[in-house]
Amino acid sequence: MKEERNLILEAYFVVRKRQPTTHYPLRTMSSRFIVLSLFLTMFASLLVLPAAAQDVETEEPVLREVSDDEVNEVAKDLYCPVCENTPLDVCPTKACADWRELIRTKLAAGETKQDVFDYFVLQYGDSALARPPKTGINFVLWLLPFIAVALGLVFFARYMKGLRQDDPETVTSASGVQDVSPEPAPDDYSARVEQELKGK
Amino acid sequence: MIADLGFFALVIAFGVSIYAAVAAWYGNRVDEPRWVESGRNAVILVFPLVALSAGTIIMSLLNNDFSIEYVWRVSSIDMPTYLKVTSLWGGQAGSLLFWNLLLALFAAVVMMRKWRVDREFMPYVIIVISMTQVFFLGISAFIENPFTRMTVIPPDGNGLNPLLRHPGMIIHPPMLYLGFVGFVIPYSFAMAALLTNKLDDRWIRTTRRWTLVAWLFLSLGLILGGRWAYDVLGWGGYWAWDPVENASLMPWLAGTAFLHSVMIQEKRNMFKMWNMFLIVMTYCLVILGTFVVRSGVISSVHSFAQSAIGPFFFAFIVIMFLFSAYWMTKRREDLATENQINSFLSREAAFLYNNFLIMAILAVVFLFTYYPIFSELFTGEKGFVGAPVYEQATAPLFAALLLLMGVAPLTMWYKTSAKRLEMSLLWPAVATTVIVGVIFALGIRYWAALLGMWIVIFSLILTLIEFWKGTRARMKRGENVLTAYGHLLSRNRRRYGGYWIHIGVLVMAFGIIGTEVFQQQTQLNLQNGESLTMGNYEMVFNGVERFPGPDDLLITEADVDVFYNGRFVKNLNPRTELYTRTGQPMTIPAARSTISEDFYVLLVNWEPTSSTEATFRVYVNPLINWVWAGGLIFVIGTLIAAWPDPRKEKVAEAKRERMALGVGD
C-alpha cells in the first residue's frame, strides 16, 4: 500500500516537472490532498483532450468518416460468405454491398481490422478469411505443403546420394549399348550445336 | 423431331463405342486383324454420330426450341445468332456433349493418321480411347442428357449466363477442352505401351506432337481465361486461384512436367516409370478438371453428393487410376532402367529439379483447391484457402523454377563441370546485378520484387545467350544473322521453340511481378465535374448515363477523361450492366493501356448511381501488358516447337528403325 502511494507521489512529481521535494517533507502534506489533486488533474485532462480533438475533426467524438479505401483494405482479406471464392472488396452482389457497409460502420465505431475479422469468423466461420488461422485442421493444412516438399527433398536426396557411388565413366544403358559420358571440351560449343543440328 | 434424332445418334454412338472397345480387344486376343480393323472403323464412325447429335442441339438452339430443357436454360429468343451457336458449351449438359465431340474427332484423326505406323499399339489405343468415350457418352446420353424435354413449353428461355457473353468466354472453353481432350491421346498410347510391353520411348515419340498441341490449347485456355477475367470480371486482376481455374492449371502443370521429363527418357532411357506416372496423373487431373469446371463440387461436399454426375466421375477416375497403377506395377521390372544420373550438374538432373518443383506446386495447388472438401469431410466445417495463401506458398517455388529455366539449358547430358557452369553464369550474373542495381537506383526498394526481377532478367539473359551462341555457330558457315537464326530454329524446333516458350514465361513473370507488387488502387465517390488523382494520373468525371442495352440489359455508363501528367490522354467509358431478368450485375472496366501500365477504371455500384455522382474504383496495373505479350510469345514458341517438319519426321522414323535394330543413338 505504502509503496503504491509512493509511486503515485513520484508520478505526481514527475508531472510537476520534478520540483524539489526536499524542502517539503512529505509527511507534512496530507496524502489525501495529493491524491485528490492527482484525480483533479486527470479529470481535467479528460475534459480538455476530447475537446481539442473535436476542434480538429468537427465530428461527433465516437464516429469518424471511413473512406472506401479503408473499407476495401479490410474487405479484400475477407471472402464473401455467399458467392463462392469472391473477395468481399470486389463482389458486386447486394449482400456483399451490405457487408461492406457493415465493415464501414464497425470501422467508424473505432473497431480495428482484427475486430472485424473476429466478427466475421464468429458469424460465418473460418472460411470467411482469405488466410485461414493456423489452428486445428487448418494448422495441418498449413504444415502439409512443408511436409510434402520436405518428403520430396528427402526422397530426391536419397536417390541422388545412391548415384554418387557409381562410376560415372561407364554406364550401360538398358538397350545394351554402352554409353560413356563424353564431356565435350570447353570450347567446342559450336561443334556441339552443329553436331546436334545435323544429327537430330 | 430433330432432337429425337440427336438423342438417337448419341445412343448409337454409345453403342458403337462399346463395340469398338470389344472388337479391338477380341481381335487382339484371337489375333484376327479384321476385328481390330472393325474396331478402328467403329471409332471413326463415332465422330459423325456425335457431330450429328451436337448439330441437332445447335439447330434447336437456333430454332428457339424451348421444349428442350437445355435450350431453355442457356438460350433466349433475342440472343444474337453466334451466341446461340456457342451456347452449345454454355451449360453442363451441352459442354459434356461438346467434350464428346472433340474426343471423337481426336480419336478419328489418330485412327486415320497413325494406323499403319503404330499398328501393334492400336488395339489398346482403341480400347483406352473408347473406354473414355463410352464413359462420357454414357454421362451425356443417360445422366446429363442435353435432350431432356420440358413438360410445359415456355415462351422464352433464360438466356446465356451474362458472364459467358464475352468473346473471350466463347473461345476460352473450347481451348481448355481441346487441351483436356488432347491429353487422352498420349495417355492411351502410354497404356498401349504398357499393355504390349513395348516400353521404349516409341509411345512418347509418337504422341509428342499430340502432347504439345494439347498443352498448347490448355495454355491458350489459361491465358485467354486470364484475359477474360481482366476484361469482364471487374476486379483488376487476371488470376484469382479460383477452383475452376486451378482445375485447369493442375493438368497443365502435370503436362508441363511430363513434356520435360520425357526428354530424359528419349536421351537416356531413364525414368520410364516416372513418365508413365506423369501421364496417368495428367489424364486423371483432366477428367477431374472436366468434372470440377462444370459442377459446384468444391463449394461443398453436399453438392457433390447431390450432383448427378459426381459419383460416376469419381468412380471412373478411381477405375482408370487403378487400371493404370495395376499395369505399372505389373511392368515395374520392364520399366526399371540401369542407367543412372551421374551428376547433380547434368541436364537429366536439371530436368529432375524441374519435375520436383512442378510437382511441389501441383501438390500445393491440389491441397488448397480441395481443402474445402477435406475439411468438411473431417471436421464438418467448411474450410477455405484464399488467393493470398496460394501466392505465399507457390511464389518461392515459381521463383526457383524461373531460375532453373535459365540455368538448366546450360547444363549438358551426363555431366557438366562446375567450373564451366560457373564461367558461363558469372558474366550474366554480373550484368543482371548491374541492371537490378539501376532499378534499385530508380527508387524500387521492395526486396521481393528486386529478387524476382533479378531472377527473371538473369534467366532471360542466359536464354538469349543460348540463342546467340547457336546463331553465331551457324554464321561461321557464312550465313547472315537472320538466315542463321532461321536455320537454327527450323533445325531444332523443339529446343529453340522451347527457348521461346521460356522467354514468353519470363516476360509474363516480369508482368506478374509488376502487377502483383506495384498495383495501386483507390476508390472514391465523385460528383459531376470532380476529379481524382492517383500517381501521375488525373481522372475527371463528366457524367453518367443509364440506358437499356440489347436483350434484357440495363447499362449504366460513366464518361471520364484521363489525364497523364496534366495532358489529356483518353476518354473512357467504364460501365455496369444489369441483366434485369436474372438480376445479375456485371462490372465492365475501361482501361488506358500503355506498354508500362494500365490505368483501369471500374464503375462501382456500391451506392445506387444517380445522374450526378458515381463511385469509381481505379487501378494502376504496372506491366500488365507484359503478361499478355509474354502469353503471345509463349504461344508462338509452342507453335515453333510443334510445327510439323516432314524432313525430320523421316529422320525420326529412320532412327526408330535403327533403334529397333539395336544400333542406338
Coordinates of C-alpha atoms in Angstrom, one line a residue, chain A residues 32-178:
Chain A
R32 CA -5.4 12.8 0.9
F33 CA -4.7 16.2 -0.7
I34 CA -2.2 14.8 -3.0
V35 CA -4.4 12.0 -4.3
L36 CA -7.2 14.5 -4.7
S37 CA -5.1 16.9 -6.7
L38 CA -3.9 14.0 -8.9
F39 CA -7.5 13.0 -9.6
L40 CA -8.4 16.5 -10.4
T41 CA -5.6 16.8 -12.9
M42 CA -6.6 13.6 -14.6
F43 CA -10.2 14.6 -14.7
A44 CA -9.3 17.9 -16.2
S45 CA -7.2 16.4 -18.9
L46 CA -10.1 14.0 -19.8
L47 CA -12.2 17.0 -20.3
V48 CA -9.7 19.0 -22.3
L49 CA -8.4 16.4 -24.7
P50 CA -11.6 15.3 -26.5
A51 CA -12.5 19.0 -26.8
A52 CA -9.2 19.6 -28.6
A53 CA -9.8 16.6 -30.9
Q54 CA -13.2 17.8 -31.7
D55 CA -11.8 21.1 -32.8
V56 CA -9.8 19.4 -35.4
E57 CA -12.3 16.9 -36.8
T58 CA -15.5 18.8 -36.2
E59 CA -17.3 15.5 -35.9
E60 CA -19.0 13.6 -33.3
P61 CA -16.5 12.2 -30.9
V62 CA -17.0 8.4 -31.5
L63 CA -17.9 8.2 -35.2
R64 CA -15.4 9.1 -37.9
E65 CA -15.5 9.2 -41.7
V66 CA -14.3 5.9 -43.2
S67 CA -13.2 6.1 -46.8
D68 CA -13.9 3.4 -49.3
D69 CA -10.3 2.6 -49.5
E70 CA -10.2 1.8 -45.8
V71 CA -13.2 -0.5 -46.2
N72 CA -11.6 -2.2 -49.1
E73 CA -8.4 -2.7 -47.2
V74 CA -10.3 -4.8 -44.7
A75 CA -12.7 -6.4 -47.2
K76 CA -10.0 -7.7 -49.5
D77 CA -8.9 -10.2 -46.9
L78 CA -12.4 -11.4 -46.3
Y79 CA -14.3 -13.7 -48.6
C80 CA -17.9 -13.3 -49.4
P81 CA -19.9 -15.9 -47.4
V82 CA -22.5 -16.4 -50.2
C83 CA -20.7 -16.1 -53.5
E84 CA -18.0 -18.7 -54.0
N85 CA -14.4 -17.5 -53.9
T86 CA -15.0 -13.8 -54.4
P87 CA -13.1 -11.4 -52.2
L88 CA -15.5 -9.1 -50.4
D89 CA -14.0 -5.9 -51.8
V90 CA -14.9 -6.8 -55.4
C91 CA -18.1 -8.8 -55.1
P92 CA -20.8 -7.0 -57.0
T93 CA -23.8 -8.5 -55.2
K94 CA -26.2 -6.7 -52.9
A95 CA -25.4 -8.9 -50.0
C96 CA -21.8 -8.0 -50.2
A97 CA -22.6 -4.3 -50.5
D98 CA -24.4 -4.7 -47.2
W99 CA -21.4 -6.4 -45.7
R100 CA -19.1 -3.7 -46.8
E101 CA -21.4 -1.1 -45.2
L102 CA -21.2 -3.2 -42.0
I103 CA -17.4 -3.0 -42.2
R104 CA -17.7 0.7 -42.6
T105 CA -19.9 1.1 -39.6
K106 CA -17.7 -1.0 -37.5
L107 CA -14.6 0.9 -38.5
A108 CA -16.4 4.1 -37.9
A109 CA -17.2 2.9 -34.4
G110 CA -13.5 2.5 -33.8
E111 CA -13.1 -1.2 -34.3
T112 CA -9.8 -2.5 -35.8
K113 CA -9.3 -4.7 -38.8
Q114 CA -8.8 -7.7 -36.4
D115 CA -12.1 -6.9 -34.7
V116 CA -13.9 -7.0 -38.0
F117 CA -12.2 -10.3 -38.9
D118 CA -13.2 -11.7 -35.5
Y119 CA -16.8 -10.7 -36.1
F120 CA -16.9 -12.4 -39.5
V121 CA -15.3 -15.6 -38.2
L122 CA -17.8 -15.7 -35.4
Q123 CA -20.7 -15.2 -37.8
Y124 CA -19.6 -17.3 -40.8
G125 CA -16.7 -19.4 -39.6
D126 CA -13.0 -19.5 -40.6
S127 CA -13.9 -19.8 -44.3
A128 CA -14.7 -16.1 -44.4
L129 CA -11.0 -15.4 -44.0
A130 CA -8.6 -15.3 -47.0
R131 CA -5.9 -16.6 -44.7
P132 CA -7.2 -19.3 -42.6
P133 CA -6.0 -19.2 -39.0
K134 CA -3.3 -21.7 -38.1
T135 CA -5.3 -23.7 -35.7
G136 CA -6.9 -27.2 -35.7
I137 CA -7.1 -28.8 -39.1
N138 CA -6.1 -25.5 -40.7
F139 CA -2.7 -26.0 -39.0
V140 CA -2.4 -29.4 -40.6
L141 CA -3.2 -27.7 -43.9
W142 CA -0.5 -25.1 -43.3
L143 CA 2.0 -27.8 -42.4
L144 CA 1.3 -30.2 -45.3
P145 CA 3.0 -28.2 -48.1
F146 CA 6.1 -28.1 -46.0
I147 CA 5.9 -31.8 -45.3
A148 CA 5.3 -32.5 -48.9
V149 CA 8.3 -30.5 -50.0
A150 CA 10.5 -31.9 -47.3
L151 CA 9.5 -35.5 -48.2
G152 CA 10.2 -34.8 -51.8
L153 CA 13.6 -33.4 -50.9
V154 CA 14.5 -36.4 -48.7
F155 CA 13.4 -38.8 -51.5
F156 CA 15.4 -36.8 -54.0
A157 CA 18.5 -36.6 -51.8
R158 CA 18.5 -40.3 -51.2
Y159 CA 18.1 -41.0 -54.8
M160 CA 21.0 -38.7 -55.7
K161 CA 23.2 -40.0 -52.9
G162 CA 22.9 -43.5 -54.2
L163 CA 24.1 -42.4 -57.5
R164 CA 27.3 -40.7 -56.4
Q165 CA 28.8 -44.1 -55.6
D166 CA 28.6 -45.2 -59.2
D167 CA 31.4 -44.8 -61.6
P168 CA 30.3 -42.0 -63.9
E169 CA 32.5 -43.1 -66.7
T170 CA 30.9 -46.3 -67.9
V171 CA 27.2 -46.8 -67.6
T172 CA 25.4 -49.5 -69.5
S173 CA 22.1 -48.5 -70.9
A174 CA 19.1 -50.7 -70.9
S175 CA 19.3 -51.3 -74.6
G176 CA 22.6 -53.0 -74.1
V177 CA 24.6 -50.1 -75.6
Q178 CA 27.4 -48.8 -73.6

